[in-house]
Amino acid sequence: MPEYEPVNATYGQINDDVLAALKRPRAPYFAFLALLATGIGVFFVTWQYQIQVGMGVAGISHPVGWGCYIGNFVFWIGIAHSGTFISAILHLVRSKWRDAVSRSSEAMTIFAVMTAGLFPMIHLGRFWAFYYILPYPSQRQIWPDFLSPLVLDVCAVSTYFTVSLIFFYVGLIPDLASARDRSLAQRGPAHWRTRLYRLLASGWCGAASQWNHYGRGYLYFAALATPLVISVHSVVSWDFAMGILPGWHETIFPPYFVAGAIHSGLAMVLTLMIPTWRVLKLDRIVKVDHFEAVAKTMLVTGAIVGYAYVIEPFIAWYSGDLFEQQWAWWQATGSRWPIYFGMMVLDFLVPLTFVFRKARRNLTWLFIASLLVNLGMWLERYEIVTAATAHDFLPHNWGWYAMTWVEIVITVGAFTWFLFFYVSFTRLLPVLPIAELKEGVGHYVKQAPRVPLPRDPGGRVADSKEGVMAVFSRPDKLLEALRHVRQNSSLKALEVFSPLKLGELSQAMGLPHGPVRFWTLTGAILGATGGFALAMGSAAVNHLVAGGKPPVMSIIPYCVVAFEGTILLGSIFNLIGIMVHARLRPARPLPHAYDRRFSRDKFGLFIACSSDQIEQARSDLAATNPEELHVL
């Protein structure tokens, strides 16, 4: 079966279509951005009002101590999950449709976590005291309790944000090189965009030695981020499941929360990508088929969420627990019944329409349905957080909660905060993964057996200032030429430049597996060891007596801290390994042999040689019938 499935676009067209969005926007864009900025201003003014007046302006009171702020936190963390799901899990299973939506979903993840991070501080009231839950050495010896799911939340969410940000940046590096070269040609070297892209591209030139380390490192990132998808929202669910309240104390919460998170995140992908697709005119690359694939995935996650909705009241009945039964009955027949049944309709029945092909291929309905699902998932988070505390064990403890105007303004303002960053992203960075999309355009080449060949492991061949460069327009011609030169030429100092990752290139070059995996393993081991040491050291310092029990080392809860440390340091060390071995650093000068077309649609085969070997190199490359031949 061909490794490259042809699509209706050339390498150059993919480059041009995606990077065309980076041109100077028109007035309506700036007007919309100003509107969002105004909403952010109102958001912060309202927050400042709450800080000055006190938390009494919010609707939270006894017995409902957690209101919509915590519901918003859970909602936005859930929105963030689809980015990692699409980028990491679907990358590991080699799903083709992910390329059309992965970049936007990764950006959405970053901005959603940034939005979620606001709400614990808003809920604190005196938000400047948030550092109390950070594990730092102080003379007061106040350390967080790593038995608390609230503290585990901090570990999980901060790890998720850091890893997602690294994953997002690593995926951007080849595309930033394309943006750098295009900006250099159109705007010149002094333009701020050119300088920004040059800084962030870190000297990426698409050399085979770089792709070899990059491809392995990106795979390890996906492997590290995949379990993180499951862990983060599972830990968030423990904030509730480890409570003893009816409606909270349920073992179904971790898978229920994870499925709901991916469900809401995929809905947000449709909400953002459909307008982006229309405004930026990406119809040559992103097809209706891609949106249909998202809709099909939502059918699966919606079915899981619907199962959870049905199983909750069933378990309340089957368990024989009177408190669970009265709570489930009140939820369905009490004053909150519109929310309860509304979220069932919005989260399960609306996406169930995607069973019909016409519905899941109708972009107007997909957009409307995505908005309805997001509304339903927000109502679900609101109901989970506020309903259980309003109706617990004893009738005299029952109460009521309703959002005040302050909470409504802050909630709406959070959406403007999120949209401001996303809309800015669409005009600043490539909204689609250019290099990955180019992997869908190509020509099948039978893989040749690997031929061992001594080579400079540092990849410094490309930095040579003397040699001969052959230029090709097709990857199969490049690989044929490379194999011919390796088998028939006595000159062995070779380098290849490519605008995309070629699966056969490492074999054709005889490149070994890079040492990035050892960096990743080292970081993972240090993270696991450090996580256990941090949790156990904090317990030893605190000498906490909880529930009448003497202080003990609880290894099982500490595994969560160790797991987050494993993923965090493994990802950071993986990034360091890629940067070191691919020889990337901010604003690194490009090799002398590099041509700006190598980031767009051309492939280069370079032989580094001395002046007296130029003719031999020229003759060897001429035998491969290149489109262009240049002597450096």
mmCIF file of C-alpha atoms in Angstrom, residues 21 29 273-282 426-427:
data_model
loop_
_atom_site.group_PDB
_atom_site.id
_atom_site.type_symbol
_atom_site.label_atom_id
_atom_site.label_comp_id
_atom_site.label_asym_id
_atom_site.label_seq_id
_atom_site.Cartn_x
_atom_site.Cartn_y
_atom_site.Cartn_z
ATOM 1 C CA ALA A 21 -3.430 33.620 6.734
ATOM 2 C CA TYR A 29 -10.358 41.391 12.166
ATOM 3 C CA MET A 273 -12.457 25.212 13.003
ATOM 4 C CA ILE A 274 -15.583 25.716 10.895
ATOM 5 C CA PRO A 275 -15.394 29.562 11.014
ATOM 6 C CA THR A 276 -11.588 29.375 10.670
ATOM 7 C CA TRP A 277 -11.997 27.151 7.613
ATOM 8 C CA ARG A 278 -14.375 29.610 5.985
ATOM 9 C CA VAL A 279 -12.576 32.840 6.873
ATOM 10 C CA LEU A 280 -9.068 31.637 5.969
ATOM 11 C CA LYS A 281 -10.256 29.785 2.838
ATOM 12 C CA LEU A 282 -8.689 26.447 3.667
ATOM 13 C CA THR A 426 -4.847 32.311 13.683
ATOM 14 C CA ARG A 427 -3.055 35.371 12.295
#
